[in-house]
JSON list of C-alpha atoms in Angstrom, two decimals:
[
{"chain": "E", "resi": 1224, "resn": "UNK", "atom": "CA", "xyz": [0.00, 0.00, 0.00]},
{"chain": "E", "resi": 1225, "resn": "UNK", "atom": "CA", "xyz": [1.46, 3.32, -1.08]},
{"chain": "E", "resi": 1226, "resn": "UNK", "atom": "CA", "xyz": [1.55, 6.07, 1.51]},
{"chain": "E", "resi": 1227, "resn": "UNK", "atom": "CA", "xyz": [1.14, 9.81, 0.78]},
{"chain": "E", "resi": 1228, "resn": "UNK", "atom": "CA", "xyz": [4.24, 12.04, 1.06]},
{"chain": "E", "resi": 1229, "resn": "UNK", "atom": "CA", "xyz": [4.75, 13.87, 4.34]},
{"chain": "E", "resi": 1230, "resn": "UNK", "atom": "CA", "xyz": [5.74, 17.51, 3.59]},
{"chain": "E", "resi": 1231, "resn": "UNK", "atom": "CA", "xyz": [7.68, 19.47, 6.16]},
{"chain": "E", "resi": 1232, "resn": "UNK", "atom": "CA", "xyz": [5.18, 22.34, 6.04]},
{"chain": "E", "resi": 1233, "resn": "UNK", "atom": "CA", "xyz": [1.59, 22.77, 4.91]},
{"chain": "E", "resi": 1234, "resn": "UNK", "atom": "CA", "xyz": [1.51, 23.83, 1.28]},
{"chain": "E", "resi": 1235, "resn": "UNK", "atom": "CA", "xyz": [-0.51, 26.76, 0.02]},
{"chain": "E", "resi": 1236, "resn": "UNK", "atom": "CA", "xyz": [-1.34, 24.78, -3.17]},
{"chain": "E", "resi": 1237, "resn": "UNK", "atom": "CA", "xyz": [-2.07, 27.72, -5.50]},
{"chain": "E", "resi": 1238, "resn": "UNK", "atom": "CA", "xyz": [-4.02, 26.58, -8.53]},
{"chain": "E", "resi": 1239, "resn": "UNK", "atom": "CA", "xyz": [-2.02, 28.99, -10.65]},
{"chain": "E", "resi": 1240, "resn": "UNK", "atom": "CA", "xyz": [0.29, 31.95, -10.33]},
{"chain": "E", "resi": 1241, "resn": "UNK", "atom": "CA", "xyz": [0.60, 35.02, -12.52]},
{"chain": "E", "resi": 1242, "resn": "UNK", "atom": "CA", "xyz": [3.70, 35.50, -14.61]},
{"chain": "E", "resi": 1243, "resn": "UNK", "atom": "CA", "xyz": [4.28, 38.80, -12.81]},
{"chain": "E", "resi": 1244, "resn": "UNK", "atom": "CA", "xyz": [4.31, 37.12, -9.40]},
{"chain": "E", "resi": 1245, "resn": "UNK", "atom": "CA", "xyz": [6.72, 34.46, -10.62]},
{"chain": "E", "resi": 1246, "resn": "UNK", "atom": "CA", "xyz": [8.99, 37.13, -12.09]},
{"chain": "E", "resi": 1247, "resn": "UNK", "atom": "CA", "xyz": [9.04, 39.10, -8.83]},
{"chain": "E", "resi": 1248, "resn": "UNK", "atom": "CA", "xyz": [9.53, 36.01, -6.66]},
{"chain": "E", "resi": 1249, "resn": "UNK", "atom": "CA", "xyz": [12.49, 34.72, -8.63]},
{"chain": "E", "resi": 1250, "resn": "UNK", "atom": "CA", "xyz": [13.98, 38.21, -8.90]},
{"chain": "E", "resi": 1251, "resn": "UNK", "atom": "CA", "xyz": [13.96, 38.37, -5.10]},
{"chain": "E", "resi": 1252, "resn": "UNK", "atom": "CA", "xyz": [15.52, 34.92, -4.87]},
{"chain": "E", "resi": 1253, "resn": "UNK", "atom": "CA", "xyz": [18.26, 35.84, -7.34]},
{"chain": "E", "resi": 1254, "resn": "UNK", "atom": "CA", "xyz": [19.11, 39.14, -5.64]},
{"chain": "E", "resi": 1255, "resn": "UNK", "atom": "CA", "xyz": [18.86, 37.80, -2.10]},
{"chain": "E", "resi": 1256, "resn": "UNK", "atom": "CA", "xyz": [20.93, 34.76, -2.93]},
{"chain": "E", "resi": 1257, "resn": "UNK", "atom": "CA", "xyz": [23.82, 36.61, -4.51]},
{"chain": "E", "resi": 1258, "resn": "UNK", "atom": "CA", "xyz": [26.84, 34.35, -4.04]},
{"chain": "E", "resi": 1259, "resn": "UNK", "atom": "CA", "xyz": [24.85, 31.15, -3.42]},
{"chain": "E", "resi": 1260, "resn": "UNK", "atom": "CA", "xyz": [21.24, 31.12, -4.56]},
{"chain": "E", "resi": 1261, "resn": "UNK", "atom": "CA", "xyz": [20.18, 27.55, -3.74]},
{"chain": "E", "resi": 1262, "resn": "UNK", "atom": "CA", "xyz": [19.77, 27.99, 0.06]},
{"chain": "E", "resi": 1263, "resn": "UNK", "atom": "CA", "xyz": [17.66, 31.09, -0.53]},
{"chain": "E", "resi": 1264, "resn": "UNK", "atom": "CA", "xyz": [15.62, 29.30, -3.19]},
{"chain": "E", "resi": 1265, "resn": "UNK", "atom": "CA", "xyz": [14.85, 26.50, -0.73]},
{"chain": "E", "resi": 1266, "resn": "UNK", "atom": "CA", "xyz": [13.85, 28.98, 1.97]},
{"chain": "E", "resi": 1267, "resn": "UNK", "atom": "CA", "xyz": [11.62, 30.98, -0.38]},
{"chain": "E", "resi": 1268, "resn": "UNK", "atom": "CA", "xyz": [9.94, 28.15, -2.30]},
{"chain": "E", "resi": 1269, "resn": "UNK", "atom": "CA", "xyz": [9.49, 25.69, 0.60]},
{"chain": "E", "resi": 1270, "resn": "UNK", "atom": "CA", "xyz": [9.32, 27.77, 3.78]},
{"chain": "E", "resi": 1271, "resn": "UNK", "atom": "CA", "xyz": [8.13, 31.23, 2.70]},
{"chain": "E", "resi": 1272, "resn": "UNK", "atom": "CA", "xyz": [5.86, 30.86, -0.35]},
{"chain": "E", "resi": 1273, "resn": "UNK", "atom": "CA", "xyz": [5.16, 27.15, 0.30]},
{"chain": "E", "resi": 1274, "resn": "UNK", "atom": "CA", "xyz": [4.80, 26.39, -3.38]},
{"chain": "E", "resi": 1275, "resn": "UNK", "atom": "CA", "xyz": [6.74, 23.13, -2.94]},
{"chain": "E", "resi": 1276, "resn": "UNK", "atom": "CA", "xyz": [7.15, 20.58, -0.19]},
{"chain": "E", "resi": 1277, "resn": "UNK", "atom": "CA", "xyz": [10.66, 19.69, 0.94]},
{"chain": "E", "resi": 1278, "resn": "UNK", "atom": "CA", "xyz": [10.31, 16.36, -0.87]},
{"chain": "E", "resi": 1279, "resn": "UNK", "atom": "CA", "xyz": [9.24, 18.06, -4.12]},
{"chain": "E", "resi": 1280, "resn": "UNK", "atom": "CA", "xyz": [12.13, 20.51, -3.90]},
{"chain": "E", "resi": 1281, "resn": "UNK", "atom": "CA", "xyz": [14.55, 17.59, -3.46]},
{"chain": "E", "resi": 1282, "resn": "UNK", "atom": "CA", "xyz": [13.08, 15.88, -6.53]},
{"chain": "E", "resi": 1283, "resn": "UNK", "atom": "CA", "xyz": [13.28, 19.06, -8.62]},
{"chain": "E", "resi": 1284, "resn": "UNK", "atom": "CA", "xyz": [16.85, 19.60, -7.45]},
{"chain": "E", "resi": 1285, "resn": "UNK", "atom": "CA", "xyz": [17.88, 16.03, -8.30]},
{"chain": "E", "resi": 1286, "resn": "UNK", "atom": "CA", "xyz": [16.38, 16.26, -11.79]},
{"chain": "E", "resi": 1287, "resn": "UNK", "atom": "CA", "xyz": [17.87, 19.72, -12.40]},
{"chain": "E", "resi": 1288, "resn": "UNK", "atom": "CA", "xyz": [21.34, 18.50, -11.43]},
{"chain": "E", "resi": 1289, "resn": "UNK", "atom": "CA", "xyz": [21.47, 16.05, -14.32]},
{"chain": "E", "resi": 1290, "resn": "UNK", "atom": "CA", "xyz": [19.82, 18.28, -16.95]},
{"chain": "E", "resi": 1291, "resn": "UNK", "atom": "CA", "xyz": [21.89, 20.65, -19.10]},
{"chain": "E", "resi": 1292, "resn": "UNK", "atom": "CA", "xyz": [22.21, 24.18, -17.80]},
{"chain": "E", "resi": 1293, "resn": "UNK", "atom": "CA", "xyz": [22.43, 25.81, -14.36]},
{"chain": "E", "resi": 1294, "resn": "UNK", "atom": "CA", "xyz": [20.52, 23.95, -11.65]},
{"chain": "E", "resi": 1295, "resn": "UNK", "atom": "CA", "xyz": [18.54, 26.93, -10.34]},
{"chain": "E", "resi": 1296, "resn": "UNK", "atom": "CA", "xyz": [17.51, 27.89, -13.89]},
{"chain": "E", "resi": 1297, "resn": "UNK", "atom": "CA", "xyz": [16.11, 24.41, -14.47]},
{"chain": "E", "resi": 1298, "resn": "UNK", "atom": "CA", "xyz": [14.17, 24.62, -11.20]},
{"chain": "E", "resi": 1299, "resn": "UNK", "atom": "CA", "xyz": [12.78, 28.03, -12.16]},
{"chain": "E", "resi": 1300, "resn": "UNK", "atom": "CA", "xyz": [11.63, 26.69, -15.53]},
{"chain": "E", "resi": 1301, "resn": "UNK", "atom": "CA", "xyz": [9.88, 23.70, -13.98]},
{"chain": "E", "resi": 1302, "resn": "UNK", "atom": "CA", "xyz": [8.11, 25.74, -11.31]},
{"chain": "E", "resi": 1303, "resn": "UNK", "atom": "CA", "xyz": [7.09, 28.44, -13.78]},
{"chain": "E", "resi": 1304, "resn": "UNK", "atom": "CA", "xyz": [5.73, 25.81, -16.19]},
{"chain": "E", "resi": 1305, "resn": "UNK", "atom": "CA", "xyz": [3.89, 24.07, -13.34]},
{"chain": "E", "resi": 1306, "resn": "UNK", "atom": "CA", "xyz": [2.01, 27.15, -12.16]},
{"chain": "E", "resi": 1307, "resn": "UNK", "atom": "CA", "xyz": [1.69, 29.37, -15.26]},
{"chain": "E", "resi": 1308, "resn": "UNK", "atom": "CA", "xyz": [2.61, 27.36, -18.32]},
{"chain": "E", "resi": 1309, "resn": "UNK", "atom": "CA", "xyz": [5.18, 28.48, -20.88]},
{"chain": "E", "resi": 1310, "resn": "UNK", "atom": "CA", "xyz": [4.69, 32.17, -20.02]},
{"chain": "E", "resi": 1311, "resn": "UNK", "atom": "CA", "xyz": [5.35, 31.39, -16.34]},
{"chain": "E", "resi": 1312, "resn": "UNK", "atom": "CA", "xyz": [8.51, 29.45, -17.19]},
{"chain": "E", "resi": 1313, "resn": "UNK", "atom": "CA", "xyz": [9.84, 32.36, -19.22]},
{"chain": "E", "resi": 1314, "resn": "UNK", "atom": "CA", "xyz": [8.86, 34.86, -16.51]},
{"chain": "E", "resi": 1315, "resn": "UNK", "atom": "CA", "xyz": [10.58, 32.84, -13.79]},
{"chain": "E", "resi": 1316, "resn": "UNK", "atom": "CA", "xyz": [13.72, 32.54, -15.89]},
{"chain": "E", "resi": 1317, "resn": "UNK", "atom": "CA", "xyz": [13.68, 36.26, -16.70]},
{"chain": "E", "resi": 1318, "resn": "UNK", "atom": "CA", "xyz": [13.33, 37.15, -13.04]},
{"chain": "E", "resi": 1319, "resn": "UNK", "atom": "CA", "xyz": [16.25, 34.91, -12.21]},
{"chain": "E", "resi": 1320, "resn": "UNK", "atom": "CA", "xyz": [18.54, 36.42, -14.85]},
{"chain": "E", "resi": 1321, "resn": "UNK", "atom": "CA", "xyz": [17.76, 40.09, -15.65]},
{"chain": "E", "resi": 1322, "resn": "UNK", "atom": "CA", "xyz": [18.44, 41.84, -12.33]},
{"chain": "E", "resi": 1323, "resn": "UNK", "atom": "CA", "xyz": [21.55, 39.76, -11.44]},
{"chain": "E", "resi": 1324, "resn": "UNK", "atom": "CA", "xyz": [22.86, 40.26, -14.99]},
{"chain": "E", "resi": 1325, "resn": "UNK", "atom": "CA", "xyz": [22.75, 44.04, -14.62]},
{"chain": "E", "resi": 1326, "resn": "UNK", "atom": "CA", "xyz": [24.13, 43.88, -11.09]},
{"chain": "E", "resi": 1327, "resn": "UNK", "atom": "CA", "xyz": [27.05, 41.67, -12.10]},
{"chain": "E", "resi": 1328, "resn": "UNK", "atom": "CA", "xyz": [28.01, 44.10, -14.87]},
{"chain": "E", "resi": 1329, "resn": "UNK", "atom": "CA", "xyz": [28.07, 46.99, -12.37]},
{"chain": "E", "resi": 1330, "resn": "UNK", "atom": "CA", "xyz": [30.02, 44.95, -9.80]},
{"chain": "E", "resi": 1331, "resn": "UNK", "atom": "CA", "xyz": [32.43, 43.71, -12.48]},
{"chain": "E", "resi": 1332, "resn": "UNK", "atom": "CA", "xyz": [33.30, 47.27, -13.41]},
{"chain": "E", "resi": 1333, "resn": "UNK", "atom": "CA", "xyz": [33.70, 48.15, -9.73]},
{"chain": "E", "resi": 1334, "resn": "UNK", "atom": "CA", "xyz": [35.90, 45.09, -9.11]},
{"chain": "E", "resi": 1335, "resn": "UNK", "atom": "CA", "xyz": [38.22, 46.00, -11.95]},
{"chain": "E", "resi": 1336, "resn": "UNK", "atom": "CA", "xyz": [38.69, 49.38, -10.32]},
{"chain": "E", "resi": 1337, "resn": "UNK", "atom": "CA", "xyz": [38.83, 48.44, -6.63]},
{"chain": "E", "resi": 1338, "resn": "UNK", "atom": "CA", "xyz": [39.42, 44.66, -6.58]},
{"chain": "E", "resi": 1339, "resn": "UNK", "atom": "CA", "xyz": [43.04, 44.91, -5.52]},
{"chain": "E", "resi": 1340, "resn": "UNK", "atom": "CA", "xyz": [42.21, 46.74, -2.30]},
{"chain": "E", "resi": 1341, "resn": "UNK", "atom": "CA", "xyz": [42.77, 44.70, 0.88]},
{"chain": "E", "resi": 1342, "resn": "UNK", "atom": "CA", "xyz": [39.33, 45.54, 2.27]},
{"chain": "E", "resi": 1343, "resn": "UNK", "atom": "CA", "xyz": [37.67, 44.16, -0.89]},
{"chain": "E", "resi": 1344, "resn": "UNK", "atom": "CA", "xyz": [39.71, 40.93, -0.72]},
{"chain": "E", "resi": 1345, "resn": "UNK", "atom": "CA", "xyz": [38.81, 40.47, 2.96]},
{"chain": "E", "resi": 1346, "resn": "UNK", "atom": "CA", "xyz": [35.12, 41.03, 2.18]},
{"chain": "E", "resi": 1347, "resn": "UNK", "atom": "CA", "xyz": [35.19, 38.43, -0.59]},
{"chain": "E", "resi": 1348, "resn": "UNK", "atom": "CA", "xyz": [36.85, 35.93, 1.74]},
{"chain": "E", "resi": 1349, "resn": "UNK", "atom": "CA", "xyz": [34.08, 36.42, 4.29]},
{"chain": "E", "resi": 1350, "resn": "UNK", "atom": "CA", "xyz": [31.39, 36.10, 1.62]},
{"chain": "E", "resi": 1351, "resn": "UNK", "atom": "CA", "xyz": [32.91, 32.82, 0.43]},
{"chain": "E", "resi": 1352, "resn": "UNK", "atom": "CA", "xyz": [32.75, 31.35, 3.93]},
{"chain": "E", "resi": 1353, "resn": "UNK", "atom": "CA", "xyz": [29.15, 32.49, 4.41]},
{"chain": "E", "resi": 1354, "resn": "UNK", "atom": "CA", "xyz": [28.06, 31.06, 1.04]},
{"chain": "E", "resi": 1355, "resn": "UNK", "atom": "CA", "xyz": [29.68, 27.71, 1.85]},
{"chain": "E", "resi": 1356, "resn": "UNK", "atom": "CA", "xyz": [27.96, 27.66, 5.25]},
{"chain": "E", "resi": 1357, "resn": "UNK", "atom": "CA", "xyz": [24.56, 28.38, 3.68]},
{"chain": "E", "resi": 1358, "resn": "UNK", "atom": "CA", "xyz": [24.95, 25.56, 1.16]},
{"chain": "E", "resi": 1359, "resn": "UNK", "atom": "CA", "xyz": [26.03, 23.15, 3.90]},
{"chain": "E", "resi": 1360, "resn": "UNK", "atom": "CA", "xyz": [23.12, 24.17, 6.17]},
{"chain": "E", "resi": 1361, "resn": "UNK", "atom": "CA", "xyz": [20.61, 23.63, 3.35]},
{"chain": "E", "resi": 1362, "resn": "UNK", "atom": "CA", "xyz": [22.09, 20.21, 2.55]},
{"chain": "E", "resi": 1363, "resn": "UNK", "atom": "CA", "xyz": [21.86, 19.16, 6.21]},
{"chain": "E", "resi": 1364, "resn": "UNK", "atom": "CA", "xyz": [18.27, 20.43, 6.48]},
{"chain": "E", "resi": 1365, "resn": "UNK", "atom": "CA", "xyz": [17.20, 18.54, 3.34]},
{"chain": "E", "resi": 1366, "resn": "UNK", "atom": "CA", "xyz": [18.96, 15.38, 4.51]},
{"chain": "E", "resi": 1367, "resn": "UNK", "atom": "CA", "xyz": [17.20, 15.49, 7.90]},
{"chain": "E", "resi": 1368, "resn": "UNK", "atom": "CA", "xyz": [13.80, 15.93, 6.23]},
{"chain": "E", "resi": 1369, "resn": "UNK", "atom": "CA", "xyz": [14.59, 13.13, 3.78]},
{"chain": "E", "resi": 1370, "resn": "UNK", "atom": "CA", "xyz": [15.56, 10.67, 6.51]},
{"chain": "E", "resi": 1371, "resn": "UNK", "atom": "CA", "xyz": [12.57, 11.73, 8.63]},
{"chain": "E", "resi": 1372, "resn": "UNK", "atom": "CA", "xyz": [10.24, 11.05, 5.72]},
{"chain": "E", "resi": 1373, "resn": "UNK", "atom": "CA", "xyz": [11.75, 7.61, 5.20]},
{"chain": "E", "resi": 1374, "resn": "UNK", "atom": "CA", "xyz": [11.33, 6.71, 8.87]},
{"chain": "E", "resi": 1375, "resn": "UNK", "atom": "CA", "xyz": [7.72, 7.97, 8.97]},
{"chain": "E", "resi": 1376, "resn": "UNK", "atom": "CA", "xyz": [6.86, 6.08, 5.78]},
{"chain": "E", "resi": 1377, "resn": "UNK", "atom": "CA", "xyz": [8.34, 2.88, 7.26]},
{"chain": "E", "resi": 1378, "resn": "UNK", "atom": "CA", "xyz": [6.26, 3.28, 10.45]},
{"chain": "E", "resi": 1379, "resn": "UNK", "atom": "CA", "xyz": [3.07, 3.95, 8.50]},
{"chain": "E", "resi": 1380, "resn": "UNK", "atom": "CA", "xyz": [3.69, 0.84, 6.40]},
{"chain": "E", "resi": 1381, "resn": "UNK", "atom": "CA", "xyz": [4.06, -1.26, 9.56]},
{"chain": "E", "resi": 1382, "resn": "UNK", "atom": "CA", "xyz": [0.91, 0.30, 11.02]},
{"chain": "E", "resi": 1383, "resn": "UNK", "atom": "CA", "xyz": [-1.06, -0.57, 7.87]},
{"chain": "E", "resi": 1384, "resn": "UNK", "atom": "CA", "xyz": [-0.13, -4.21, 8.46]},
{"chain": "E", "resi": 1385, "resn": "UNK", "atom": "CA", "xyz": [-0.61, -4.43, 12.22]},
{"chain": "E", "resi": 1386, "resn": "UNK", "atom": "CA", "xyz": [-3.20, -1.75, 12.95]},
{"chain": "E", "resi": 1387, "resn": "UNK", "atom": "CA", "xyz": [-1.07, -0.57, 15.89]},
{"chain": "E", "resi": 1388, "resn": "UNK", "atom": "CA", "xyz": [-0.63, 3.23, 15.92]},
{"chain": "E", "resi": 1389, "resn": "UNK", "atom": "CA", "xyz": [1.32, 3.43, 19.17]},
{"chain": "E", "resi": 1390, "resn": "UNK", "atom": "CA", "xyz": [4.67, 3.86, 17.41]},
{"chain": "E", "resi": 1391, "resn": "UNK", "atom": "CA", "xyz": [3.64, 6.85, 15.30]},
{"chain": "E", "resi": 1392, "resn": "UNK", "atom": "CA", "xyz": [4.87, 10.12, 16.74]},
{"chain": "E", "resi": 1393, "resn": "UNK", "atom": "CA", "xyz": [6.92, 8.37, 19.44]},
{"chain": "E", "resi": 1394, "resn": "UNK", "atom": "CA", "xyz": [9.99, 6.87, 17.76]},
{"chain": "E", "resi": 1395, "resn": "UNK", "atom": "CA", "xyz": [12.07, 4.38, 19.66]},
{"chain": "E", "resi": 1396, "resn": "UNK", "atom": "CA", "xyz": [15.65, 5.64, 19.65]},
{"chain": "E", "resi": 1397, "resn": "UNK", "atom": "CA", "xyz": [16.99, 2.17, 20.30]},
{"chain": "E", "resi": 1398, "resn": "UNK", "atom": "CA", "xyz": [15.78, 0.91, 16.93]},
{"chain": "E", "resi": 1399, "resn": "UNK", "atom": "CA", "xyz": [18.06, 0.80, 13.92]},
{"chain": "E", "resi": 1400, "resn": "UNK", "atom": "CA", "xyz": [17.35, 3.24, 11.05]},
{"chain": "E", "resi": 1401, "resn": "UNK", "atom": "CA", "xyz": [15.02, 1.99, 8.34]},
{"chain": "E", "resi": 1402, "resn": "UNK", "atom": "CA", "xyz": [16.46, 0.37, 5.23]},
{"chain": "E", "resi": 1403, "resn": "UNK", "atom": "CA", "xyz": [15.41, 3.36, 3.14]},
{"chain": "E", "resi": 1404, "resn": "UNK", "atom": "CA", "xyz": [17.23, 5.81, 5.44]},
{"chain": "E", "resi": 1405, "resn": "UNK", "atom": "CA", "xyz": [20.33, 3.61, 5.47]},
{"chain": "E", "resi": 1406, "resn": "UNK", "atom": "CA", "xyz": [20.34, 3.41, 1.67]},
{"chain": "E", "resi": 1407, "resn": "UNK", "atom": "CA", "xyz": [19.99, 7.18, 1.40]},
{"chain": "E", "resi": 1408, "resn": "UNK", "atom": "CA", "xyz": [22.90, 7.72, 3.77]},
{"chain": "E", "resi": 1409, "resn": "UNK", "atom": "CA", "xyz": [25.10, 5.29, 1.82]},
{"chain": "E", "resi": 1410, "resn": "UNK", "atom": "CA", "xyz": [24.27, 6.91, -1.53]},
{"chain": "E", "resi": 1411, "resn": "UNK", "atom": "CA", "xyz": [24.94, 10.39, -0.12]},
{"chain": "E", "resi": 1412, "resn": "UNK", "atom": "CA", "xyz": [28.30, 9.27, 1.27]},
{"chain": "E", "resi": 1413, "resn": "UNK", "atom": "CA", "xyz": [29.31, 7.62, -2.02]},
{"chain": "E", "resi": 1414, "resn": "UNK", "atom": "CA", "xyz": [28.25, 10.69, -4.02]},
{"chain": "E", "resi": 1415, "resn": "UNK", "atom": "CA", "xyz": [30.26, 12.95, -1.70]},
{"chain": "E", "resi": 1416, "resn": "UNK", "atom": "CA", "xyz": [33.30, 10.68, -2.00]},
{"chain": "E", "resi": 1417, "resn": "UNK", "atom": "CA", "xyz": [33.06, 10.60, -5.79]},
{"chain": "E", "resi": 1418, "resn": "UNK", "atom": "CA", "xyz": [32.57, 14.35, -6.27]},
{"chain": "E", "resi": 1419, "resn": "UNK", "atom": "CA", "xyz": [34.56, 15.91, -3.43]},
{"chain": "E", "resi": 1420, "resn": "UNK", "atom": "CA", "xyz": [37.33, 13.39, -2.77]},
{"chain": "E", "resi": 1421, "resn": "UNK", "atom": "CA", "xyz": [37.90, 11.57, -6.07]},
{"chain": "E", "resi": 1422, "resn": "UNK", "atom": "CA", "xyz": [37.02, 14.63, -8.20]},
{"chain": "E", "resi": 1423, "resn": "UNK", "atom": "CA", "xyz": [34.90, 12.60, -10.60]},
{"chain": "E", "resi": 1424, "resn": "UNK", "atom": "CA", "xyz": [32.55, 14.38, -12.99]},
{"chain": "E", "resi": 1425, "resn": "UNK", "atom": "CA", "xyz": [28.90, 14.67, -11.98]},
{"chain": "E", "resi": 1426, "resn": "UNK", "atom": "CA", "xyz": [27.67, 12.58, -14.91]},
{"chain": "E", "resi": 1427, "resn": "UNK", "atom": "CA", "xyz": [30.02, 9.72, -13.92]},
{"chain": "E", "resi": 1428, "resn": "UNK", "atom": "CA", "xyz": [28.81, 9.73, -10.32]},
{"chain": "E", "resi": 1429, "resn": "UNK", "atom": "CA", "xyz": [25.21, 9.87, -11.48]},
{"chain": "E", "resi": 1430, "resn": "UNK", "atom": "CA", "xyz": [25.57, 6.94, -13.86]},
{"chain": "E", "resi": 1431, "resn": "UNK", "atom": "CA", "xyz": [27.34, 4.81, -11.24]},
{"chain": "E", "resi": 1432, "resn": "UNK", "atom": "CA", "xyz": [24.89, 5.52, -8.40]},
{"chain": "E", "resi": 1433, "resn": "UNK", "atom": "CA", "xyz": [21.51, 6.59, -9.78]},
{"chain": "E", "resi": 1434, "resn": "UNK", "atom": "CA", "xyz": [20.41, 3.40, -11.56]},
{"chain": "E", "resi": 1435, "resn": "UNK", "atom": "CA", "xyz": [21.63, 0.88, -8.94]},
{"chain": "E", "resi": 1436, "resn": "UNK", "atom": "CA", "xyz": [20.34, 3.11, -6.13]},
{"chain": "E", "resi": 1437, "resn": "UNK", "atom": "CA", "xyz": [16.93, 3.43, -7.78]},
{"chain": "E", "resi": 1438, "resn": "UNK", "atom": "CA", "xyz": [16.62, -0.33, -8.24]},
{"chain": "E", "resi": 1439, "resn": "UNK", "atom": "CA", "xyz": [17.58, -1.06, -4.62]},
{"chain": "E", "resi": 1440, "resn": "UNK", "atom": "CA", "xyz": [15.21, 1.66, -3.34]},
{"chain": "E", "resi": 1441, "resn": "UNK", "atom": "CA", "xyz": [12.35, 0.19, -5.39]},
{"chain": "E", "resi": 1442, "resn": "UNK", "atom": "CA", "xyz": [12.75, -3.29, -3.96]},
{"chain": "E", "resi": 1443, "resn": "UNK", "atom": "CA", "xyz": [13.14, -1.96, -0.40]},
{"chain": "E", "resi": 1444, "resn": "UNK", "atom": "CA", "xyz": [9.96, 0.08, -0.78]},
{"chain": "E", "resi": 1445, "resn": "UNK", "atom": "CA", "xyz": [8.11, -2.91, -2.21]},
{"chain": "E", "resi": 1446, "resn": "UNK", "atom": "CA", "xyz": [9.31, -5.12, 0.64]},
{"chain": "E", "resi": 1447, "resn": "UNK", "atom": "CA", "xyz": [8.13, -2.58, 3.21]},
{"chain": "E", "resi": 1448, "resn": "UNK", "atom": "CA", "xyz": [4.71, -2.63, 1.65]}
]
């Protein structure tokens, strides 16, 4: 028996969005997330606007990673198409590109003039550390939600079989993680090792892990009911 997804927050579920609203929303994301847009995109789309659940954002992110082009642009296109069709996809992409494009030109000119100053170099060093911290925090948050969803799904599957609801909402810390959560942790560790430590290309890591991981996940899900 398939169980419904468990989003981290209640979704607003808009039937549709105007192209103007999509343009403004993605313009804010692009400008707010200067130096590392993905953490700000997660916060805006999942926690602020609630257009996506955490699980949907993870799926969009995974698909966008393996498609040609920048990841955030692929996400913008998919969300725009979902809520406002082709016009929405173009509006979301325009909002993501136009304002940062103009801003980067201005900052590029300024950097050529003042980039050698010590205060500018120190500021860029601090920005780099902050951007890395934001990306890491978003990855940890998404991983916690992903593992929590796997554990909740496993408990619901067991409840469907036994009719006992005493375990829901009161997890036993002495129990081992579910097979789904363990598989996710292993795949994440292998992907990190391939990309960060071995310096393999993304497409190589994807080919080596995606298909075998999907097959194993399917059979584990089927076994859990």
